[in-house]
């Protein structure tokens, strides 16, 4: 049985795709640019807000100065609408409660800006579940770099061989590999089973009950 579970946030614990897409499309529409269907954002997310904004813009506009400008607009819009439609995936709240009851240490590691990660975790899950919450911070390497995993393990005084990283994308599985810990995928997220399989996930869960069984085995 694992003793420490590090969860990705978007696409793993919460379904936030519509709120992310709505904020991006609002910025694009307000500036006379073409919008994208919600499903397109499944491929845009996962590498942080800067990359999300870069990918939503037309290719000729993907200059750093322009991306930074539009990211500021996105941040402002998303800050007021990040919980309009965002909800935990089915079974996630029970999963976290059961793992907590078993004495496991739970953490969140996301490429989403830290300000949003902290607020969403607090407002969606409350104060009790997570012993550590890490979003993207200035000057810190984002996933798939292992730095965030190492920081969490140090903060929780957890051994790598007892830790599991859980996510919905190849970025998460590669992060686990880079950190030398086990990596499990969830097929209900933004990217799907095939990407996780190709990334070399140690296990792929189709629902929260399957993931709980694997973690507690």
mmCIF file with all atom_site columns, C-alpha atoms in Angstrom, residues 4-216:
data_model
loop_
_atom_site.group_PDB
_atom_site.id
_atom_site.type_symbol
_atom_site.label_atom_id
_atom_site.label_alt_id
_atom_site.label_comp_id
_atom_site.label_asym_id
_atom_site.label_entity_id
_atom_site.label_seq_id
_atom_site.pdbx_PDB_ins_code
_atom_site.Cartn_x
_atom_site.Cartn_y
_atom_site.Cartn_z
_atom_site.occupancy
_atom_site.B_iso_or_equiv
_atom_site.pdbx_formal_charge
_atom_site.auth_seq_id
_atom_site.auth_comp_id
_atom_site.auth_asym_id
_atom_site.auth_atom_id
_atom_site.pdbx_PDB_model_num
ATOM 1   C CA . UNK A 1 4   ? 1.693   9.215  -0.008  1.00 0.00 ? 4   UNK A CA 1
ATOM 2   C CA . UNK A 1 5   ? -0.519  10.106 -2.991  1.00 0.00 ? 5   UNK A CA 1
ATOM 3   C CA . UNK A 1 6   ? 0.286   13.166 -5.093  1.00 0.00 ? 6   UNK A CA 1
ATOM 4   C CA . UNK A 1 7   ? -2.646  14.159 -7.309  1.00 0.00 ? 7   UNK A CA 1
ATOM 5   C CA . UNK A 1 8   ? -2.730  16.308 -10.411 1.00 0.00 ? 8   UNK A CA 1
ATOM 6   C CA . UNK A 1 9   ? -5.654  18.745 -10.186 1.00 0.00 ? 9   UNK A CA 1
ATOM 7   C CA . UNK A 1 10  ? -7.321  19.593 -13.522 1.00 0.00 ? 10  UNK A CA 1
ATOM 8   C CA . UNK A 1 11  ? -8.556  16.494 -15.319 1.00 0.00 ? 11  UNK A CA 1
ATOM 9   C CA . UNK A 1 12  ? -7.772  14.289 -12.319 1.00 0.00 ? 12  UNK A CA 1
ATOM 10  C CA . UNK A 1 13  ? -9.573  15.595 -9.243  1.00 0.00 ? 13  UNK A CA 1
ATOM 11  C CA . UNK A 1 14  ? -11.725 18.270 -10.892 1.00 0.00 ? 14  UNK A CA 1
ATOM 12  C CA . UNK A 1 15  ? -13.435 18.700 -14.248 1.00 0.00 ? 15  UNK A CA 1
ATOM 13  C CA . UNK A 1 16  ? -12.482 22.294 -14.979 1.00 0.00 ? 16  UNK A CA 1
ATOM 14  C CA . UNK A 1 17  ? -12.406 22.147 -18.778 1.00 0.00 ? 17  UNK A CA 1
ATOM 15  C CA . UNK A 1 18  ? -15.481 24.291 -19.420 1.00 0.00 ? 18  UNK A CA 1
ATOM 16  C CA . UNK A 1 19  ? -14.387 27.081 -17.089 1.00 0.00 ? 19  UNK A CA 1
ATOM 17  C CA . UNK A 1 20  ? -10.919 27.155 -18.655 1.00 0.00 ? 20  UNK A CA 1
ATOM 18  C CA . UNK A 1 21  ? -12.380 27.123 -22.169 1.00 0.00 ? 21  UNK A CA 1
ATOM 19  C CA . UNK A 1 22  ? -14.954 29.792 -21.317 1.00 0.00 ? 22  UNK A CA 1
ATOM 20  C CA . UNK A 1 23  ? -12.307 32.144 -19.914 1.00 0.00 ? 23  UNK A CA 1
ATOM 21  C CA . UNK A 1 24  ? -10.064 31.647 -22.932 1.00 0.00 ? 24  UNK A CA 1
ATOM 22  C CA . UNK A 1 25  ? -12.887 32.068 -25.433 1.00 0.00 ? 25  UNK A CA 1
ATOM 23  C CA . UNK A 1 26  ? -14.112 35.195 -23.653 1.00 0.00 ? 26  UNK A CA 1
ATOM 24  C CA . UNK A 1 27  ? -10.653 36.763 -24.042 1.00 0.00 ? 27  UNK A CA 1
ATOM 25  C CA . UNK A 1 28  ? -10.471 35.748 -27.693 1.00 0.00 ? 28  UNK A CA 1
ATOM 26  C CA . UNK A 1 29  ? -13.974 37.026 -28.481 1.00 0.00 ? 29  UNK A CA 1
ATOM 27  C CA . UNK A 1 30  ? -13.393 40.338 -26.696 1.00 0.00 ? 30  UNK A CA 1
ATOM 28  C CA . UNK A 1 31  ? -10.335 40.879 -28.880 1.00 0.00 ? 31  UNK A CA 1
ATOM 29  C CA . UNK A 1 32  ? -11.979 39.895 -32.163 1.00 0.00 ? 32  UNK A CA 1
ATOM 30  C CA . UNK A 1 33  ? -10.135 36.579 -32.455 1.00 0.00 ? 33  UNK A CA 1
ATOM 31  C CA . UNK A 1 34  ? -11.573 33.174 -33.385 1.00 0.00 ? 34  UNK A CA 1
ATOM 32  C CA . UNK A 1 35  ? -12.684 30.974 -30.497 1.00 0.00 ? 35  UNK A CA 1
ATOM 33  C CA . UNK A 1 36  ? -12.310 27.195 -30.101 1.00 0.00 ? 36  UNK A CA 1
ATOM 34  C CA . UNK A 1 37  ? -14.765 24.428 -29.212 1.00 0.00 ? 37  UNK A CA 1
ATOM 35  C CA . UNK A 1 38  ? -14.517 23.277 -25.599 1.00 0.00 ? 38  UNK A CA 1
ATOM 36  C CA . UNK A 1 39  ? -13.138 19.895 -26.654 1.00 0.00 ? 39  UNK A CA 1
ATOM 37  C CA . UNK A 1 40  ? -10.124 21.538 -28.318 1.00 0.00 ? 40  UNK A CA 1
ATOM 38  C CA . UNK A 1 41  ? -8.937  22.704 -24.918 1.00 0.00 ? 41  UNK A CA 1
ATOM 39  C CA . UNK A 1 42  ? -8.262  19.098 -23.888 1.00 0.00 ? 42  UNK A CA 1
ATOM 40  C CA . UNK A 1 43  ? -5.057  19.405 -25.915 1.00 0.00 ? 43  UNK A CA 1
ATOM 41  C CA . UNK A 1 44  ? -4.302  22.982 -24.863 1.00 0.00 ? 44  UNK A CA 1
ATOM 42  C CA . UNK A 1 45  ? -4.191  22.402 -21.089 1.00 0.00 ? 45  UNK A CA 1
ATOM 43  C CA . UNK A 1 46  ? -1.661  20.521 -18.971 1.00 0.00 ? 46  UNK A CA 1
ATOM 44  C CA . UNK A 1 47  ? 1.481   22.627 -19.315 1.00 0.00 ? 47  UNK A CA 1
ATOM 45  C CA . UNK A 1 48  ? 0.518   25.705 -17.336 1.00 0.00 ? 48  UNK A CA 1
ATOM 46  C CA . UNK A 1 49  ? -1.388  28.911 -18.065 1.00 0.00 ? 49  UNK A CA 1
ATOM 47  C CA . UNK A 1 50  ? 1.266   30.437 -20.326 1.00 0.00 ? 50  UNK A CA 1
ATOM 48  C CA . UNK A 1 51  ? 1.155   27.443 -22.677 1.00 0.00 ? 51  UNK A CA 1
ATOM 49  C CA . UNK A 1 52  ? -2.643  27.380 -22.559 1.00 0.00 ? 52  UNK A CA 1
ATOM 50  C CA . UNK A 1 53  ? -2.824  30.980 -23.712 1.00 0.00 ? 53  UNK A CA 1
ATOM 51  C CA . UNK A 1 54  ? -0.112  30.458 -26.310 1.00 0.00 ? 54  UNK A CA 1
ATOM 52  C CA . UNK A 1 55  ? -2.001  27.516 -27.793 1.00 0.00 ? 55  UNK A CA 1
ATOM 53  C CA . UNK A 1 56  ? -5.340  29.333 -27.898 1.00 0.00 ? 56  UNK A CA 1
ATOM 54  C CA . UNK A 1 57  ? -3.877  32.211 -29.943 1.00 0.00 ? 57  UNK A CA 1
ATOM 55  C CA . UNK A 1 58  ? -3.522  32.138 -33.728 1.00 0.00 ? 58  UNK A CA 1
ATOM 56  C CA . UNK A 1 59  ? -0.004  31.035 -34.665 1.00 0.00 ? 59  UNK A CA 1
ATOM 57  C CA . UNK A 1 60  ? 1.148   34.459 -35.959 1.00 0.00 ? 60  UNK A CA 1
ATOM 58  C CA . UNK A 1 61  ? 0.394   35.921 -32.509 1.00 0.00 ? 61  UNK A CA 1
ATOM 59  C CA . UNK A 1 62  ? 2.404   33.434 -30.442 1.00 0.00 ? 62  UNK A CA 1
ATOM 60  C CA . UNK A 1 63  ? 5.097   35.943 -29.576 1.00 0.00 ? 63  UNK A CA 1
ATOM 61  C CA . UNK A 1 64  ? 6.169   36.085 -25.922 1.00 0.00 ? 64  UNK A CA 1
ATOM 62  C CA . UNK A 1 65  ? 5.123   39.695 -25.429 1.00 0.00 ? 65  UNK A CA 1
ATOM 63  C CA . UNK A 1 66  ? 1.664   39.031 -26.893 1.00 0.00 ? 66  UNK A CA 1
ATOM 64  C CA . UNK A 1 67  ? 1.211   35.816 -24.917 1.00 0.00 ? 67  UNK A CA 1
ATOM 65  C CA . UNK A 1 68  ? 2.087   37.608 -21.663 1.00 0.00 ? 68  UNK A CA 1
ATOM 66  C CA . UNK A 1 69  ? -0.425  40.337 -22.500 1.00 0.00 ? 69  UNK A CA 1
ATOM 67  C CA . UNK A 1 70  ? -3.220  37.865 -23.212 1.00 0.00 ? 70  UNK A CA 1
ATOM 68  C CA . UNK A 1 71  ? -2.341  35.724 -20.206 1.00 0.00 ? 71  UNK A CA 1
ATOM 69  C CA . UNK A 1 72  ? -2.975  38.743 -17.974 1.00 0.00 ? 72  UNK A CA 1
ATOM 70  C CA . UNK A 1 73  ? -6.429  39.068 -19.543 1.00 0.00 ? 73  UNK A CA 1
ATOM 71  C CA . UNK A 1 74  ? -7.055  35.355 -19.072 1.00 0.00 ? 74  UNK A CA 1
ATOM 72  C CA . UNK A 1 75  ? -5.954  35.474 -15.425 1.00 0.00 ? 75  UNK A CA 1
ATOM 73  C CA . UNK A 1 76  ? -8.293  38.368 -14.703 1.00 0.00 ? 76  UNK A CA 1
ATOM 74  C CA . UNK A 1 77  ? -11.281 36.682 -16.357 1.00 0.00 ? 77  UNK A CA 1
ATOM 75  C CA . UNK A 1 78  ? -10.604 33.227 -14.907 1.00 0.00 ? 78  UNK A CA 1
ATOM 76  C CA . UNK A 1 79  ? -10.144 34.674 -11.412 1.00 0.00 ? 79  UNK A CA 1
ATOM 77  C CA . UNK A 1 80  ? -13.829 35.598 -11.375 1.00 0.00 ? 80  UNK A CA 1
ATOM 78  C CA . UNK A 1 81  ? -15.161 32.444 -13.007 1.00 0.00 ? 81  UNK A CA 1
ATOM 79  C CA . UNK A 1 82  ? -12.961 29.504 -11.975 1.00 0.00 ? 82  UNK A CA 1
ATOM 80  C CA . UNK A 1 83  ? -15.781 27.729 -10.129 1.00 0.00 ? 83  UNK A CA 1
ATOM 81  C CA . UNK A 1 84  ? -18.729 28.487 -12.416 1.00 0.00 ? 84  UNK A CA 1
ATOM 82  C CA . UNK A 1 85  ? -18.894 24.906 -13.742 1.00 0.00 ? 85  UNK A CA 1
ATOM 83  C CA . UNK A 1 86  ? -15.883 23.202 -12.144 1.00 0.00 ? 86  UNK A CA 1
ATOM 84  C CA . UNK A 1 87  ? -16.744 20.190 -9.978  1.00 0.00 ? 87  UNK A CA 1
ATOM 85  C CA . UNK A 1 88  ? -14.935 17.154 -8.544  1.00 0.00 ? 88  UNK A CA 1
ATOM 86  C CA . UNK A 1 89  ? -15.193 14.064 -10.728 1.00 0.00 ? 89  UNK A CA 1
ATOM 87  C CA . UNK A 1 90  ? -17.635 11.359 -9.579  1.00 0.00 ? 90  UNK A CA 1
ATOM 88  C CA . UNK A 1 91  ? -16.305 9.410  -6.613  1.00 0.00 ? 91  UNK A CA 1
ATOM 89  C CA . UNK A 1 92  ? -13.338 11.707 -5.953  1.00 0.00 ? 92  UNK A CA 1
ATOM 90  C CA . UNK A 1 93  ? -14.592 13.103 -2.650  1.00 0.00 ? 93  UNK A CA 1
ATOM 91  C CA . UNK A 1 94  ? -15.234 9.596  -1.306  1.00 0.00 ? 94  UNK A CA 1
ATOM 92  C CA . UNK A 1 95  ? -11.835 8.441  -2.584  1.00 0.00 ? 95  UNK A CA 1
ATOM 93  C CA . UNK A 1 96  ? -10.010 11.225 -0.756  1.00 0.00 ? 96  UNK A CA 1
ATOM 94  C CA . UNK A 1 97  ? -12.005 10.627 2.422   1.00 0.00 ? 97  UNK A CA 1
ATOM 95  C CA . UNK A 1 98  ? -11.277 6.888  2.386   1.00 0.00 ? 98  UNK A CA 1
ATOM 96  C CA . UNK A 1 99  ? -7.549  7.417  1.777   1.00 0.00 ? 99  UNK A CA 1
ATOM 97  C CA . UNK A 1 100 ? -7.412  9.998  4.552   1.00 0.00 ? 100 UNK A CA 1
ATOM 98  C CA . UNK A 1 101 ? -9.176  7.589  6.919   1.00 0.00 ? 101 UNK A CA 1
ATOM 99  C CA . UNK A 1 102 ? -6.514  4.976  6.129   1.00 0.00 ? 102 UNK A CA 1
ATOM 100 C CA . UNK A 1 103 ? -3.817  7.398  7.211   1.00 0.00 ? 103 UNK A CA 1
ATOM 101 C CA . UNK A 1 104 ? -2.342  8.224  3.798   1.00 0.00 ? 104 UNK A CA 1
ATOM 102 C CA . UNK A 1 105 ? -0.763  11.619 3.175   1.00 0.00 ? 105 UNK A CA 1
ATOM 103 C CA . UNK A 1 106 ? -2.441  13.403 0.269   1.00 0.00 ? 106 UNK A CA 1
ATOM 104 C CA . UNK A 1 107 ? -1.004  16.220 -1.848  1.00 0.00 ? 107 UNK A CA 1
ATOM 105 C CA . UNK A 1 108 ? -1.737  18.185 -5.016  1.00 0.00 ? 108 UNK A CA 1
ATOM 106 C CA . UNK A 1 109 ? 0.832   19.061 -7.680  1.00 0.00 ? 109 UNK A CA 1
ATOM 107 C CA . UNK A 1 110 ? -0.418  21.131 -10.607 1.00 0.00 ? 110 UNK A CA 1
ATOM 108 C CA . UNK A 1 111 ? 0.978   23.221 -13.450 1.00 0.00 ? 111 UNK A CA 1
ATOM 109 C CA . UNK A 1 112 ? -1.914  25.645 -12.926 1.00 0.00 ? 112 UNK A CA 1
ATOM 110 C CA . UNK A 1 113 ? -0.776  28.947 -11.327 1.00 0.00 ? 113 UNK A CA 1
ATOM 111 C CA . UNK A 1 114 ? -0.420  28.510 -7.578  1.00 0.00 ? 114 UNK A CA 1
ATOM 112 C CA . UNK A 1 115 ? -2.930  31.239 -6.728  1.00 0.00 ? 115 UNK A CA 1
ATOM 113 C CA . UNK A 1 116 ? -5.698  29.307 -8.470  1.00 0.00 ? 116 UNK A CA 1
ATOM 114 C CA . UNK A 1 117 ? -4.605  25.901 -7.164  1.00 0.00 ? 117 UNK A CA 1
ATOM 115 C CA . UNK A 1 118 ? -4.681  27.128 -3.581  1.00 0.00 ? 118 UNK A CA 1
ATOM 116 C CA . UNK A 1 119 ? -8.104  28.755 -3.943  1.00 0.00 ? 119 UNK A CA 1
ATOM 117 C CA . UNK A 1 120 ? -9.705  25.858 -5.804  1.00 0.00 ? 120 UNK A CA 1
ATOM 118 C CA . UNK A 1 121 ? -8.416  23.229 -3.384  1.00 0.00 ? 121 UNK A CA 1
ATOM 119 C CA . UNK A 1 122 ? -9.615  25.265 -0.425  1.00 0.00 ? 122 UNK A CA 1
ATOM 120 C CA . UNK A 1 123 ? -13.027 26.106 -1.883  1.00 0.00 ? 123 UNK A CA 1
ATOM 121 C CA . UNK A 1 124 ? -13.785 22.711 -3.463  1.00 0.00 ? 124 UNK A CA 1
ATOM 122 C CA . UNK A 1 125 ? -12.213 20.325 -0.961  1.00 0.00 ? 125 UNK A CA 1
ATOM 123 C CA . UNK A 1 126 ? -11.946 22.350 2.246   1.00 0.00 ? 126 UNK A CA 1
ATOM 124 C CA . UNK A 1 127 ? -8.980  22.401 4.587   1.00 0.00 ? 127 UNK A CA 1
ATOM 125 C CA . UNK A 1 128 ? -8.833  18.786 5.717   1.00 0.00 ? 128 UNK A CA 1
ATOM 126 C CA . UNK A 1 129 ? -7.722  16.588 2.833   1.00 0.00 ? 129 UNK A CA 1
ATOM 127 C CA . UNK A 1 130 ? -4.335  17.771 1.583   1.00 0.00 ? 130 UNK A CA 1
ATOM 128 C CA . UNK A 1 131 ? -1.143  17.949 3.594   1.00 0.00 ? 131 UNK A CA 1
ATOM 129 C CA . UNK A 1 132 ? 0.595   19.843 0.758   1.00 0.00 ? 132 UNK A CA 1
ATOM 130 C CA . UNK A 1 133 ? -0.718  21.854 -2.205  1.00 0.00 ? 133 UNK A CA 1
ATOM 131 C CA . UNK A 1 134 ? 1.683   22.984 -4.916  1.00 0.00 ? 134 UNK A CA 1
ATOM 132 C CA . UNK A 1 135 ? 0.767   24.977 -8.008  1.00 0.00 ? 135 UNK A CA 1
ATOM 133 C CA . UNK A 1 136 ? 3.103   26.599 -10.505 1.00 0.00 ? 136 UNK A CA 1
ATOM 134 C CA . UNK A 1 137 ? 5.289   29.148 -8.720  1.00 0.00 ? 137 UNK A CA 1
ATOM 135 C CA . UNK A 1 138 ? 7.555   31.830 -10.163 1.00 0.00 ? 138 UNK A CA 1
ATOM 136 C CA . UNK A 1 139 ? 11.021  30.482 -10.841 1.00 0.00 ? 139 UNK A CA 1
ATOM 137 C CA . UNK A 1 140 ? 10.022  26.852 -10.194 1.00 0.00 ? 140 UNK A CA 1
ATOM 138 C CA . UNK A 1 141 ? 10.263  24.191 -12.879 1.00 0.00 ? 141 UNK A CA 1
ATOM 139 C CA . UNK A 1 142 ? 6.854   22.828 -13.835 1.00 0.00 ? 142 UNK A CA 1
ATOM 140 C CA . UNK A 1 143 ? 5.937   19.211 -14.584 1.00 0.00 ? 143 UNK A CA 1
ATOM 141 C CA . UNK A 1 144 ? 7.346   17.015 -16.103 1.00 0.00 ? 144 UNK A CA 1
ATOM 142 C CA . UNK A 1 145 ? 10.345  18.283 -14.109 1.00 0.00 ? 145 UNK A CA 1
ATOM 143 C CA . UNK A 1 146 ? 10.464  16.326 -10.840 1.00 0.00 ? 146 UNK A CA 1
ATOM 144 C CA . UNK A 1 147 ? 11.151  19.359 -8.629  1.00 0.00 ? 147 UNK A CA 1
ATOM 145 C CA . UNK A 1 148 ? 7.599   19.643 -7.312  1.00 0.00 ? 148 UNK A CA 1
ATOM 146 C CA . UNK A 1 149 ? 7.503   15.954 -6.403  1.00 0.00 ? 149 UNK A CA 1
ATOM 147 C CA . UNK A 1 150 ? 10.794  16.240 -4.544  1.00 0.00 ? 150 UNK A CA 1
ATOM 148 C CA . UNK A 1 151 ? 9.553   19.324 -2.665  1.00 0.00 ? 151 UNK A CA 1
ATOM 149 C CA . UNK A 1 152 ? 6.358   17.580 -1.598  1.00 0.00 ? 152 UNK A CA 1
ATOM 150 C CA . UNK A 1 153 ? 8.156   14.424 -0.489  1.00 0.00 ? 153 UNK A CA 1
ATOM 151 C CA . UNK A 1 154 ? 10.547  16.556 1.564   1.00 0.00 ? 154 UNK A CA 1
ATOM 152 C CA . UNK A 1 155 ? 7.724   18.587 3.095   1.00 0.00 ? 155 UNK A CA 1
ATOM 153 C CA . UNK A 1 156 ? 5.795   15.446 4.057   1.00 0.00 ? 156 UNK A CA 1
ATOM 154 C CA . UNK A 1 157 ? 8.907   13.453 4.965   1.00 0.00 ? 157 UNK A CA 1
ATOM 155 C CA . UNK A 1 158 ? 7.687   10.692 2.637   1.00 0.00 ? 158 UNK A CA 1
ATOM 156 C CA . UNK A 1 159 ? 9.851   8.013  1.020   1.00 0.00 ? 159 UNK A CA 1
ATOM 157 C CA . UNK A 1 160 ? 9.866   7.847  -2.814  1.00 0.00 ? 160 UNK A CA 1
ATOM 158 C CA . UNK A 1 161 ? 9.167   4.109  -2.786  1.00 0.00 ? 161 UNK A CA 1
ATOM 159 C CA . UNK A 1 162 ? 5.943   4.744  -0.840  1.00 0.00 ? 162 UNK A CA 1
ATOM 160 C CA . UNK A 1 163 ? 4.723   7.559  -3.104  1.00 0.00 ? 163 UNK A CA 1
ATOM 161 C CA . UNK A 1 164 ? 2.338   7.522  -6.067  1.00 0.00 ? 164 UNK A CA 1
ATOM 162 C CA . UNK A 1 165 ? 1.679   10.326 -8.565  1.00 0.00 ? 165 UNK A CA 1
ATOM 163 C CA . UNK A 1 166 ? -1.800  10.261 -10.115 1.00 0.00 ? 166 UNK A CA 1
ATOM 164 C CA . UNK A 1 167 ? -2.741  12.231 -13.225 1.00 0.00 ? 167 UNK A CA 1
ATOM 165 C CA . UNK A 1 168 ? -4.611  12.258 -16.511 1.00 0.00 ? 168 UNK A CA 1
ATOM 166 C CA . UNK A 1 169 ? -1.845  13.036 -19.017 1.00 0.00 ? 169 UNK A CA 1
ATOM 167 C CA . UNK A 1 170 ? 1.538   11.948 -20.308 1.00 0.00 ? 170 UNK A CA 1
ATOM 168 C CA . UNK A 1 171 ? 3.003   14.968 -18.485 1.00 0.00 ? 171 UNK A CA 1
ATOM 169 C CA . UNK A 1 172 ? 2.006   13.436 -15.162 1.00 0.00 ? 172 UNK A CA 1
ATOM 170 C CA . UNK A 1 173 ? 3.349   9.987  -15.974 1.00 0.00 ? 173 UNK A CA 1
ATOM 171 C CA . UNK A 1 174 ? 6.628   11.467 -17.207 1.00 0.00 ? 174 UNK A CA 1
ATOM 172 C CA . UNK A 1 175 ? 6.863   13.502 -14.016 1.00 0.00 ? 175 UNK A CA 1
ATOM 173 C CA . UNK A 1 176 ? 6.557   10.328 -11.967 1.00 0.00 ? 176 UNK A CA 1
ATOM 174 C CA . UNK A 1 177 ? 9.256   8.635  -14.044 1.00 0.00 ? 177 UNK A CA 1
ATOM 175 C CA . UNK A 1 178 ? 11.560  11.652 -13.713 1.00 0.00 ? 178 UNK A CA 1
ATOM 176 C CA . UNK A 1 179 ? 11.078  11.595 -9.949  1.00 0.00 ? 179 UNK A CA 1
ATOM 177 C CA . UNK A 1 180 ? 11.606  7.847  -9.663  1.00 0.00 ? 180 UNK A CA 1
ATOM 178 C CA . UNK A 1 181 ? 8.181   7.124  -8.176  1.00 0.00 ? 181 UNK A CA 1
ATOM 179 C CA . UNK A 1 182 ? 5.145   5.123  -9.332  1.00 0.00 ? 182 UNK A CA 1
ATOM 180 C CA . UNK A 1 183 ? 2.712   6.819  -11.689 1.00 0.00 ? 183 UNK A CA 1
ATOM 181 C CA . UNK A 1 184 ? -0.975  5.982  -12.166 1.00 0.00 ? 184 UNK A CA 1
ATOM 182 C CA . UNK A 1 185 ? -3.304  7.396  -14.782 1.00 0.00 ? 185 UNK A CA 1
ATOM 183 C CA . UNK A 1 186 ? -7.024  8.191  -14.721 1.00 0.00 ? 186 UNK A CA 1
ATOM 184 C CA . UNK A 1 187 ? -8.887  7.629  -17.964 1.00 0.00 ? 187 UNK A CA 1
ATOM 185 C CA . UNK A 1 188 ? -11.746 9.965  -17.031 1.00 0.00 ? 188 UNK A CA 1
ATOM 186 C CA . UNK A 1 189 ? -9.623  13.097 -17.498 1.00 0.00 ? 189 UNK A CA 1
ATOM 187 C CA . UNK A 1 190 ? -8.765  15.380 -20.404 1.00 0.00 ? 190 UNK A CA 1
ATOM 188 C CA . UNK A 1 191 ? -6.460  13.083 -22.371 1.00 0.00 ? 191 UNK A CA 1
ATOM 189 C CA . UNK A 1 192 ? -7.757  9.496  -22.117 1.00 0.00 ? 192 UNK A CA 1
ATOM 190 C CA . UNK A 1 193 ? -6.457  5.964  -21.714 1.00 0.00 ? 193 UNK A CA 1
ATOM 191 C CA . UNK A 1 194 ? -4.361  5.700  -24.892 1.00 0.00 ? 194 UNK A CA 1
ATOM 192 C CA . UNK A 1 195 ? -2.070  8.594  -24.019 1.00 0.00 ? 195 UNK A CA 1
ATOM 193 C CA . UNK A 1 196 ? -1.552  7.210  -20.521 1.00 0.00 ? 196 UNK A CA 1
ATOM 194 C CA . UNK A 1 197 ? -0.807  3.747  -21.850 1.00 0.00 ? 197 UNK A CA 1
ATOM 195 C CA . UNK A 1 198 ? 1.727   5.076  -24.356 1.00 0.00 ? 198 UNK A CA 1
ATOM 196 C CA . UNK A 1 199 ? 3.359   7.132  -21.579 1.00 0.00 ? 199 UNK A CA 1
ATOM 197 C CA . UNK A 1 200 ? 3.948   3.958  -19.566 1.00 0.00 ? 200 UNK A CA 1
ATOM 198 C CA . UNK A 1 201 ? 1.572   4.412  -16.631 1.00 0.00 ? 201 UNK A CA 1
ATOM 199 C CA . UNK A 1 202 ? 1.989   1.740  -13.963 1.00 0.00 ? 202 UNK A CA 1
ATOM 200 C CA . UNK A 1 203 ? -1.789  1.523  -13.663 1.00 0.00 ? 203 UNK A CA 1
ATOM 201 C CA . UNK A 1 204 ? -4.793  3.148  -15.352 1.00 0.00 ? 204 UNK A CA 1
ATOM 202 C CA . UNK A 1 205 ? -8.054  3.569  -13.447 1.00 0.00 ? 205 UNK A CA 1
ATOM 203 C CA . UNK A 1 206 ? -11.407 4.007  -15.152 1.00 0.00 ? 206 UNK A CA 1
ATOM 204 C CA . UNK A 1 207 ? -13.174 5.203  -12.010 1.00 0.00 ? 207 UNK A CA 1
ATOM 205 C CA . UNK A 1 208 ? -12.378 6.315  -8.485  1.00 0.00 ? 208 UNK A CA 1
ATOM 206 C CA . UNK A 1 209 ? -13.188 2.906  -6.979  1.00 0.00 ? 209 UNK A CA 1
ATOM 207 C CA . UNK A 1 210 ? -10.576 1.198  -9.201  1.00 0.00 ? 210 UNK A CA 1
ATOM 208 C CA . UNK A 1 211 ? -7.996  3.794  -8.206  1.00 0.00 ? 211 UNK A CA 1
ATOM 209 C CA . UNK A 1 212 ? -8.750  3.300  -4.507  1.00 0.00 ? 212 UNK A CA 1
ATOM 210 C CA . UNK A 1 213 ? -8.347  -0.469 -4.833  1.00 0.00 ? 213 UNK A CA 1
ATOM 211 C CA . UNK A 1 214 ? -4.967  -0.022 -6.517  1.00 0.00 ? 214 UNK A CA 1
ATOM 212 C CA . UNK A 1 215 ? -3.711  2.482  -3.957  1.00 0.00 ? 215 UNK A CA 1
ATOM 213 C CA . UNK A 1 216 ? -4.733  0.391  -0.975  1.00 0.00 ? 216 UNK A CA 1
#
